[in-house]
Short mmCIF file of C-alpha atoms and ligand atoms in Angstrom, two decimals:
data_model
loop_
_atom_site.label_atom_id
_atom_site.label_comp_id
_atom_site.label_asym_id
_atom_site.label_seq_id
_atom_site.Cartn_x
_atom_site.Cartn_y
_atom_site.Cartn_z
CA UNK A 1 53.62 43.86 58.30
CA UNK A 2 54.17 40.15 57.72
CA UNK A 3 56.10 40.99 54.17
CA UNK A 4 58.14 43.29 56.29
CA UNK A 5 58.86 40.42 58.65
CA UNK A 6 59.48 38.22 55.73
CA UNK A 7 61.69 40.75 54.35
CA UNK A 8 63.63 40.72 57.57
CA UNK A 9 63.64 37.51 57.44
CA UNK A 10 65.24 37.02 54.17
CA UNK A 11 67.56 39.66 54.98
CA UNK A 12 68.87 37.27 57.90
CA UNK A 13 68.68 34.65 55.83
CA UNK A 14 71.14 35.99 53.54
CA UNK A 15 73.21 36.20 56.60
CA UNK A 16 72.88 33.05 58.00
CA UNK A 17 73.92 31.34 54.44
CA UNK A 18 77.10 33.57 54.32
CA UNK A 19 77.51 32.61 58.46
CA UNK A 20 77.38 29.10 57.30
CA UNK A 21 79.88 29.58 54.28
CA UNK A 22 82.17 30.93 56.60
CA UNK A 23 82.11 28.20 59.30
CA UNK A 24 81.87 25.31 56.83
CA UNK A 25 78.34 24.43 57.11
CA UNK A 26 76.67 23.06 60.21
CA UNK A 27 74.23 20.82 58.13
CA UNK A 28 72.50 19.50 60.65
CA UNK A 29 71.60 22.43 62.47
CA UNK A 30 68.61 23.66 61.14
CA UNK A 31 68.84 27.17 62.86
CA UNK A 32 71.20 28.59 60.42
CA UNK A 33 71.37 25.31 57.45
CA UNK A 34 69.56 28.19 55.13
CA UNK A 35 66.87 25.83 53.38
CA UNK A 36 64.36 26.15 55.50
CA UNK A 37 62.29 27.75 52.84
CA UNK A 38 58.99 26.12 52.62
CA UNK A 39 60.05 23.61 55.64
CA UNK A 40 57.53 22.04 57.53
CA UNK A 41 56.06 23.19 60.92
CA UNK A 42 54.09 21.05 63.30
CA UNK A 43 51.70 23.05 65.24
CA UNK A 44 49.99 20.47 67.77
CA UNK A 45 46.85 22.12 69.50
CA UNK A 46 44.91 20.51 72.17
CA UNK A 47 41.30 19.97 71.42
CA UNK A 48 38.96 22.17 68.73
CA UNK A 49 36.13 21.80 71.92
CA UNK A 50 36.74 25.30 73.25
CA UNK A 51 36.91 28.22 70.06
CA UNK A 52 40.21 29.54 71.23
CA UNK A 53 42.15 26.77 70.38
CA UNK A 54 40.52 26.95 66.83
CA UNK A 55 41.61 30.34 66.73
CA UNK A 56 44.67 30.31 68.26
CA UNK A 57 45.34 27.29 65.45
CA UNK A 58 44.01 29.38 62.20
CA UNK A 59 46.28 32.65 63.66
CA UNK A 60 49.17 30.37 63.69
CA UNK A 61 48.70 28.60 60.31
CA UNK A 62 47.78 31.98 58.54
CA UNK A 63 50.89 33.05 59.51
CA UNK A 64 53.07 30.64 59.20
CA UNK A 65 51.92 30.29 55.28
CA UNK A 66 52.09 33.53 54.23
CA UNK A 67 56.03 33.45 55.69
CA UNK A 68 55.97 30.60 52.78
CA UNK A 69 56.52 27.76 55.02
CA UNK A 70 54.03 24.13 55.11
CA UNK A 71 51.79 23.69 58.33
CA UNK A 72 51.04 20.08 59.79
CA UNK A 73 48.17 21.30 62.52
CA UNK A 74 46.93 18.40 64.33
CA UNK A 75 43.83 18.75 66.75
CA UNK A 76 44.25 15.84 69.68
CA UNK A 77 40.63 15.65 71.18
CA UNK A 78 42.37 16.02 74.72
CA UNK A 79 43.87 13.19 74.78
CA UNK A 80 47.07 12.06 75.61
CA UNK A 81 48.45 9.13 73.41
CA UNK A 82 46.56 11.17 70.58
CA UNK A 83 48.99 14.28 70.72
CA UNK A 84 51.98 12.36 71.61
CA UNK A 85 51.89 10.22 68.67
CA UNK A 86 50.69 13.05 66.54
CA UNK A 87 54.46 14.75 67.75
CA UNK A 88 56.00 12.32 66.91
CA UNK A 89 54.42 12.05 63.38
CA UNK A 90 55.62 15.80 63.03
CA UNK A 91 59.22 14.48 64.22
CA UNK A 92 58.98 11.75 61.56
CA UNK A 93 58.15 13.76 58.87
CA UNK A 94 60.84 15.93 59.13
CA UNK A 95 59.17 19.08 61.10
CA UNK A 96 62.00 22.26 61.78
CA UNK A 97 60.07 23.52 64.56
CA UNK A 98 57.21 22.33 66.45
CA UNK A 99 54.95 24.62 68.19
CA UNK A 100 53.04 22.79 71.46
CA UNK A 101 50.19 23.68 73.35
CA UNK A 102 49.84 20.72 75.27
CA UNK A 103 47.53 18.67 77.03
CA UNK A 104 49.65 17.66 79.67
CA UNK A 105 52.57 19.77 80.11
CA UNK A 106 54.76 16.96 81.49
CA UNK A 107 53.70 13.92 79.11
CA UNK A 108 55.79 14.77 76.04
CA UNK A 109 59.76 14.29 77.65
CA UNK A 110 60.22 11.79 75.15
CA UNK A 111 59.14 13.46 72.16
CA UNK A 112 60.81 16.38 73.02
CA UNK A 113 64.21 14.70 73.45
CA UNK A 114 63.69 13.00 70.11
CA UNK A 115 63.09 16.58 68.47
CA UNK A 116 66.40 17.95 70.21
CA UNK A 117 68.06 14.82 69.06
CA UNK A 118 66.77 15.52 65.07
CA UNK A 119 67.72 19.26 66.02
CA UNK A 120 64.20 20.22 65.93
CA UNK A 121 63.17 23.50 67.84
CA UNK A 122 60.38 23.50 70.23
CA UNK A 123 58.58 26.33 70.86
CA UNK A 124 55.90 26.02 73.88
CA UNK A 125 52.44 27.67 72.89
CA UNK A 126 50.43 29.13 76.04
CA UNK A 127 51.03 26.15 78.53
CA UNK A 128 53.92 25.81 79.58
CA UNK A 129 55.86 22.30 78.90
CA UNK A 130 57.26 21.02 82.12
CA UNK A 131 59.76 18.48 83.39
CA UNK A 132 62.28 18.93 80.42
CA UNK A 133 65.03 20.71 79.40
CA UNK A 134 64.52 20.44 75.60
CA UNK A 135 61.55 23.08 75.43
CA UNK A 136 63.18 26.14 73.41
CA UNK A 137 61.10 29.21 74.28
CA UNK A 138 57.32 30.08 75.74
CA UNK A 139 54.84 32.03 73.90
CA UNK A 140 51.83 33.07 76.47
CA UNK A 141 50.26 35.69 78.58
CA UNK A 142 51.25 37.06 82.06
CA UNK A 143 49.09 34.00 83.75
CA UNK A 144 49.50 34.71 87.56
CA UNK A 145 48.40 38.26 86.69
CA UNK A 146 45.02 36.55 84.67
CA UNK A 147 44.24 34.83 88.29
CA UNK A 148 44.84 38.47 89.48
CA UNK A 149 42.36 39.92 87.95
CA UNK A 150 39.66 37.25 87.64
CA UNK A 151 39.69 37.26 91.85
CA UNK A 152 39.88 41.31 91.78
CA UNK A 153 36.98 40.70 89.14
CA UNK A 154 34.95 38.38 91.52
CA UNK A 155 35.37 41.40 94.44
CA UNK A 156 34.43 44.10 91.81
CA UNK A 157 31.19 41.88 90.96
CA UNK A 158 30.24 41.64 94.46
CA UNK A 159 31.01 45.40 95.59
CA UNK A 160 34.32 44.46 97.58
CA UNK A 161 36.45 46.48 95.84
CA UNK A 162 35.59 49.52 93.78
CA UNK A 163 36.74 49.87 90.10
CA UNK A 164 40.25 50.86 91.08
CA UNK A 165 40.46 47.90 93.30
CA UNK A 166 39.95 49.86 96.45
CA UNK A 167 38.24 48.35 99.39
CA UNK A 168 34.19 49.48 99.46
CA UNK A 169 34.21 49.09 103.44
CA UNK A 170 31.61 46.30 102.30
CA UNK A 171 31.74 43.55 104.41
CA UNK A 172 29.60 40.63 103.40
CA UNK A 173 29.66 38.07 104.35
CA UNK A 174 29.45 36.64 100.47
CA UNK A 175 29.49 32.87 100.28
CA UNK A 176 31.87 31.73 97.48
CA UNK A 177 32.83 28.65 95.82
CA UNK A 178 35.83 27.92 94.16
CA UNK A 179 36.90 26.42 90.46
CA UNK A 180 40.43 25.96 88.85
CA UNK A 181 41.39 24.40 85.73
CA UNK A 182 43.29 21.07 85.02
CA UNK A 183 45.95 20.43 87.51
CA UNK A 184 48.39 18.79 84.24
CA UNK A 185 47.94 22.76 83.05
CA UNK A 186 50.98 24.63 84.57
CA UNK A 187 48.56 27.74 83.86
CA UNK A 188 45.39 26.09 86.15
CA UNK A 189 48.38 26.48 89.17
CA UNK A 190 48.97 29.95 88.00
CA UNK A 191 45.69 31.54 87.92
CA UNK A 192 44.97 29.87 91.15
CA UNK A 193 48.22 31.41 92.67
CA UNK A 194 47.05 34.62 91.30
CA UNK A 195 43.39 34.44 92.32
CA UNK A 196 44.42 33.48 95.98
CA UNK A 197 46.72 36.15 96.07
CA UNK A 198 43.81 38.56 95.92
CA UNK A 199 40.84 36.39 98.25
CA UNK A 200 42.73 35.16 100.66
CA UNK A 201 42.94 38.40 102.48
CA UNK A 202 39.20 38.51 102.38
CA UNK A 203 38.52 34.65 103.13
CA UNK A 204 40.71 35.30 106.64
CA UNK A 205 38.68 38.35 107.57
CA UNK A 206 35.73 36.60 107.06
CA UNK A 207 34.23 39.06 104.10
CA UNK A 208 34.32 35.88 101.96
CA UNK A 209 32.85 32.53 103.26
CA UNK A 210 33.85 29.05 101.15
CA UNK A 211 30.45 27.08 102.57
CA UNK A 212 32.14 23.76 101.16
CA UNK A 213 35.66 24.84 102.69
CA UNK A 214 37.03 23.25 99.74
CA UNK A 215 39.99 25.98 98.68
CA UNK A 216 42.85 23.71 98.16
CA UNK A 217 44.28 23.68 94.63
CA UNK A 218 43.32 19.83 94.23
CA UNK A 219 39.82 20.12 96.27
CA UNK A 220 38.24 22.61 93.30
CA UNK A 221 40.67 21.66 89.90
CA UNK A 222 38.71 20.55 87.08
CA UNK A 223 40.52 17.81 85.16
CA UNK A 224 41.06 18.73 81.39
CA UNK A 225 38.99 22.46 81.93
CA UNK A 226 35.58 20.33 81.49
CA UNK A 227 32.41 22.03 81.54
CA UNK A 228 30.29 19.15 82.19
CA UNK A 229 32.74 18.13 85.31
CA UNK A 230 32.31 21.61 86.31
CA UNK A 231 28.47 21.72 86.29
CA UNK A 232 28.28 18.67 88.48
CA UNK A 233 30.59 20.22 90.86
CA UNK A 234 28.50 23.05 91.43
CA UNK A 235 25.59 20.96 91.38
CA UNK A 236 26.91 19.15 94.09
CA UNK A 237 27.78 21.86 96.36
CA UNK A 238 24.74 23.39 95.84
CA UNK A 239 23.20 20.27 96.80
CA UNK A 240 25.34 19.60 99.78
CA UNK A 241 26.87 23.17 101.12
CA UNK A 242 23.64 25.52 99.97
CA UNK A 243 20.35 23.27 101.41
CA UNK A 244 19.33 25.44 104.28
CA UNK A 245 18.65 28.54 102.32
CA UNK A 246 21.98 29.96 102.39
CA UNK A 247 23.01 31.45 98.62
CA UNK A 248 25.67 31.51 96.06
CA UNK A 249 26.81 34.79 95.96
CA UNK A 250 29.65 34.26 93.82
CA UNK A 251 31.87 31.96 91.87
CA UNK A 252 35.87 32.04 91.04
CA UNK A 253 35.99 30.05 87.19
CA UNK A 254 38.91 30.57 85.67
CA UNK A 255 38.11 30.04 82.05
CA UNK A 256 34.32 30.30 80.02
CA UNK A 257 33.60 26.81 79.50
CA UNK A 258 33.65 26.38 83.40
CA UNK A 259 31.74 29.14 83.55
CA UNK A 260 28.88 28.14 81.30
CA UNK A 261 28.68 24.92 83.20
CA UNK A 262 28.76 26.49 86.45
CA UNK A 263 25.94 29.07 85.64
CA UNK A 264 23.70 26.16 83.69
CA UNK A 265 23.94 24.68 87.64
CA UNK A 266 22.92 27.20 89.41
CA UNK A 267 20.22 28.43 86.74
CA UNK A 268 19.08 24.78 86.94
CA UNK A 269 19.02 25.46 91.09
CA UNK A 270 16.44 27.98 90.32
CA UNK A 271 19.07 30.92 90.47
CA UNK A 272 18.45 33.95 88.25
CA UNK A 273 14.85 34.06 89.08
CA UNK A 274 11.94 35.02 91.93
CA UNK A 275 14.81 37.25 93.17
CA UNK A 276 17.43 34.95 93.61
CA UNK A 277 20.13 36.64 91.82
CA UNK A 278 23.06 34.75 89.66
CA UNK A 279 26.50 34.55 91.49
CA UNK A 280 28.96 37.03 90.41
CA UNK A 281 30.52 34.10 87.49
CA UNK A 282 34.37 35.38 86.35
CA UNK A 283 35.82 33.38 83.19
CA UNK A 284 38.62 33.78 80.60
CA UNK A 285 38.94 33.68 76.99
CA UNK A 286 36.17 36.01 75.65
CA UNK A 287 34.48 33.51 74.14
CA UNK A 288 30.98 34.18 71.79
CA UNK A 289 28.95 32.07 74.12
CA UNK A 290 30.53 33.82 77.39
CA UNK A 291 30.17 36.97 76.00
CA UNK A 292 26.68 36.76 74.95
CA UNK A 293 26.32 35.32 78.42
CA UNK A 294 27.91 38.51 79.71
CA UNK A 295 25.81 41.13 77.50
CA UNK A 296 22.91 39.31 78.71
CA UNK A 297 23.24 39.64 82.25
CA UNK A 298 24.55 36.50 82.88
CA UNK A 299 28.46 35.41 83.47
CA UNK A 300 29.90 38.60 84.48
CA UNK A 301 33.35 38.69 83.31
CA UNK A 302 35.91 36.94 81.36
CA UNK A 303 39.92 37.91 80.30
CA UNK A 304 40.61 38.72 77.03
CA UNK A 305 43.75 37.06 75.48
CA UNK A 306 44.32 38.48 71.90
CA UNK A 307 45.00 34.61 70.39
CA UNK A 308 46.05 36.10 67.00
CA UNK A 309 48.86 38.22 68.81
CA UNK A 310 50.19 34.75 70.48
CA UNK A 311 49.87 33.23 66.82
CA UNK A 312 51.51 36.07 65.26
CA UNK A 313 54.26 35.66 67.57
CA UNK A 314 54.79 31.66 67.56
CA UNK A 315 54.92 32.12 63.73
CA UNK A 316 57.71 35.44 63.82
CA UNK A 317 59.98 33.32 66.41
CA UNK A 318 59.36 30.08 64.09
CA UNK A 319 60.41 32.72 61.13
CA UNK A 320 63.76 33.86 63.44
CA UNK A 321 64.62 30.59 64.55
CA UNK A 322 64.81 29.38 61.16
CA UNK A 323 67.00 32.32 59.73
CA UNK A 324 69.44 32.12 62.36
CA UNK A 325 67.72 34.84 64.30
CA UNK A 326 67.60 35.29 68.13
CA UNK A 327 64.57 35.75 68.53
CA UNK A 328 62.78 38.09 70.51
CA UNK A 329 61.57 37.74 74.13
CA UNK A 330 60.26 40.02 77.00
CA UNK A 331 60.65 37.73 80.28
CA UNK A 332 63.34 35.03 81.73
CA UNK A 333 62.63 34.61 85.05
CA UNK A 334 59.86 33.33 85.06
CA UNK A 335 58.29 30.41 83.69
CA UNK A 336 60.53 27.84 85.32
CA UNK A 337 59.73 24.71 84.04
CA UNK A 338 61.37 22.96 87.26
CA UNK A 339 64.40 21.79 84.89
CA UNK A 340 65.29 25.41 82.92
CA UNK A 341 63.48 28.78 82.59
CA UNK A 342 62.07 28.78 79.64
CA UNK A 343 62.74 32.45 77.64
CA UNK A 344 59.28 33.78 77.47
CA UNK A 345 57.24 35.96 75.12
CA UNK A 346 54.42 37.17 77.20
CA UNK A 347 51.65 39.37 76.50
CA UNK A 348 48.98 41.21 78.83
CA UNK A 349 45.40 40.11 79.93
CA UNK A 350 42.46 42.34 79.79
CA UNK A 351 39.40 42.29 82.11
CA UNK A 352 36.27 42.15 79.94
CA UNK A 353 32.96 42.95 82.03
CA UNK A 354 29.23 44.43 79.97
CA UNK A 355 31.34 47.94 80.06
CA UNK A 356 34.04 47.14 77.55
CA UNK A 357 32.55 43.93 75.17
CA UNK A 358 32.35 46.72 72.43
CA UNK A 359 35.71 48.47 73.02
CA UNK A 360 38.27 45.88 73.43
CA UNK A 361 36.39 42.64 71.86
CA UNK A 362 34.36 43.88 69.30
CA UNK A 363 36.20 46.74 68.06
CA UNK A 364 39.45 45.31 67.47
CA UNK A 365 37.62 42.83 65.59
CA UNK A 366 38.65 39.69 67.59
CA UNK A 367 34.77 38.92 67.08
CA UNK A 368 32.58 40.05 65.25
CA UNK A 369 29.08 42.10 66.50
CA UNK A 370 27.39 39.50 63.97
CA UNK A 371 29.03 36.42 66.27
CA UNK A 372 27.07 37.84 69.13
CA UNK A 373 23.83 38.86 67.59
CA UNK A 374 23.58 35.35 65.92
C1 GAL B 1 44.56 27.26 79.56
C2 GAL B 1 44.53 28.59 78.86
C3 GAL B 1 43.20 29.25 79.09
C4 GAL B 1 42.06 28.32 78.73
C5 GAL B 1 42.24 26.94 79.31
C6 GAL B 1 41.22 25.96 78.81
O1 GAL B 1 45.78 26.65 79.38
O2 GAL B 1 45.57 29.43 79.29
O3 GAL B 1 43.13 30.43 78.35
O4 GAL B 1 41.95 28.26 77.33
O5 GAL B 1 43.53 26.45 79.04
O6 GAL B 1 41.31 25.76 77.44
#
């Protein structure tokens, strides 16, 4: 498949040169300059602490090299200055296109201005870059539908809504808490928007109970998607909202490491034995741990997001974009990034509860059943 691309992409390299014959060259350009064989990419990823980002990295780089082209992938231990000055290394040495998935989406204006200036392309990988008008095109997944489904997830868990996502009749009350992810994460805002979308209905009527009342956006955000911050939240509230006897009967986390943190609170509370049952735990990423977590009765679901498909198709639009080829996208309307929508290249989520670990995760080898057993 990828010689096929790289076919194509000679193809359209051919007729980029013979474009740029025609119109006298446009050197500096280095959509259509036609040496861009073997250029250098910078691929700046936010921290290895969570296994997506490694993977999401490795997909990237893979194919990226075997298009023939050199791969500067810097790792930036969540933090700030790191990443910025590792973009601007990339800048410096000459990069052609950078591919971002940032810490903060709204820290790197500068940087990004300097790559327009240089002519560099910028392509934003799975959070969106905000607050500038120099971001070239978003690679992701559909994330206000990912919120969708981890809040129909948390009423499937508790027997709100059947499998379809029909109303049971079941009324609760269920005491919930809260989590989102890092409010510098233009995603954290979407899954929240997406979650809401689903609860609120069933906060109002009562069917759902918040014992802290925190449900604000900036009351439950978790700065930089840390577990640790995330287990002494839910420590706290246990502490605080949960003394009297009253349980935990489930918890909204949008992404795994939250949700290992949140479950080593409430296991630590004395949850998940003498018949006091785990919360109903949602996540995202179909991570090993979660997953194990989820075979074993623990966390009950995550979302799947196929990180070598988003790597596959940073790398093809790096590979268009450097033979003066549109290239392809499935969404412009909406990921504005309050200065421009950004074209988009967006790809679906997939609910992963006990039921489909083996179908969707394990048999289209995004992990292996030796990860899990180990
Ligand atoms: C988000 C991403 C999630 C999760 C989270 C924490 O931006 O969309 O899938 O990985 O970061 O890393």
């Amino acid at each position: 498949m990828r010689a096929k691309k790289v076919l194509g992409g000679l193809v359209a390299l051919g007729l980029a040169m013979s474009l740029t014959a025609c119109s006298g060259g446009r050197g500096s350009d280095s959509s259509d300059s036609g040496d861009n064989d073997g250029a250098l990419i910078g691929v700046a990823m936010p921290t290895k602490v969570s296994e997506r980002w490694i993977a999401d990295g490795d997909a990237v780089k893979a194919d990226l090299e075997k298009a023939g082209y050199e791969v500067d992938l810097e790792y930036a231990n969540n933090d700030i200055p790191t990443q910025v000055k590792q973009i601007s290394n990339m800048i410096t040495r000459g990069a052609k296109v950078l591919i971002i998935a940032s810490i903060d989406g709204g820290s790197l204006s500068d940087q990004l201005d300097a790559a327009a200036k240089a002519g560099i392309k910028v392509i934003s990988y799975d959070r969106l870059l905000t607050g500038s008008k120099n971001v070239d095109y978003y690679v992701s997944f559909d994330n206000f539908k990912v919120g969708v489904q981890q809040g129909t997830s948390l009423l499937q868990g508790l027997g709100v809504v059947d499998a379809s996502g029909k109303p049971t009749g079941k009324k609760g009350p269920f005491n919930v808490e809260l989590f989102a992810g890092s409010s510098d994460d233009n995603n954290a805002h979407l899954f929240y928007d997406g979650a809401m979308s689903v609860l609120k209905p069933y906060i109002d009527d009562k069917t759902l109970v918040v014992r802290s009342g925190q449900t604000a956006f900036n009351q439950i955000a978790i700065l930089r998607w840390d577990p640790a911050t995330a287990k002494a939240r839910m420590q706290n509230l246990i502490a605080k909202s949960y003394s009297g006897g009253a349980v935990v009967d489930g918890v909204l986390s949008p992404y795994d490491g939250l949700s290992l943190g949140i479950l080593s609170a409430v296991t630590g509370a004395g949850y998940g034995t003498g018949g006091k049952k785990l919360p109903v735990v949602t996540g995202q990423d179909a991570e090993v741990p979660s997953l194990k977590s989820i075979l074993a009765g623990q966390q009950y679901s995550t979302i799947f997001k196929d990180t070598r498909k988003l790597g596959h198709q940073a790398a093809t639009m790096t590979d268009d974009l450097l033979n003066g080829k549109e290239p392809e996208v499935n969404d412009t309307k909406t990921y504005d990034n309050k200065v421009k929508v950004v074209p988009s290249y967006l790809f679906p989520p997939v609910v992963i509860t006990k039921e489909n670990v083996q179908s969707e995760v394990i048999a289209s080898g995004y992990h292996t059943q030796a990860e899990l057993d180990k």
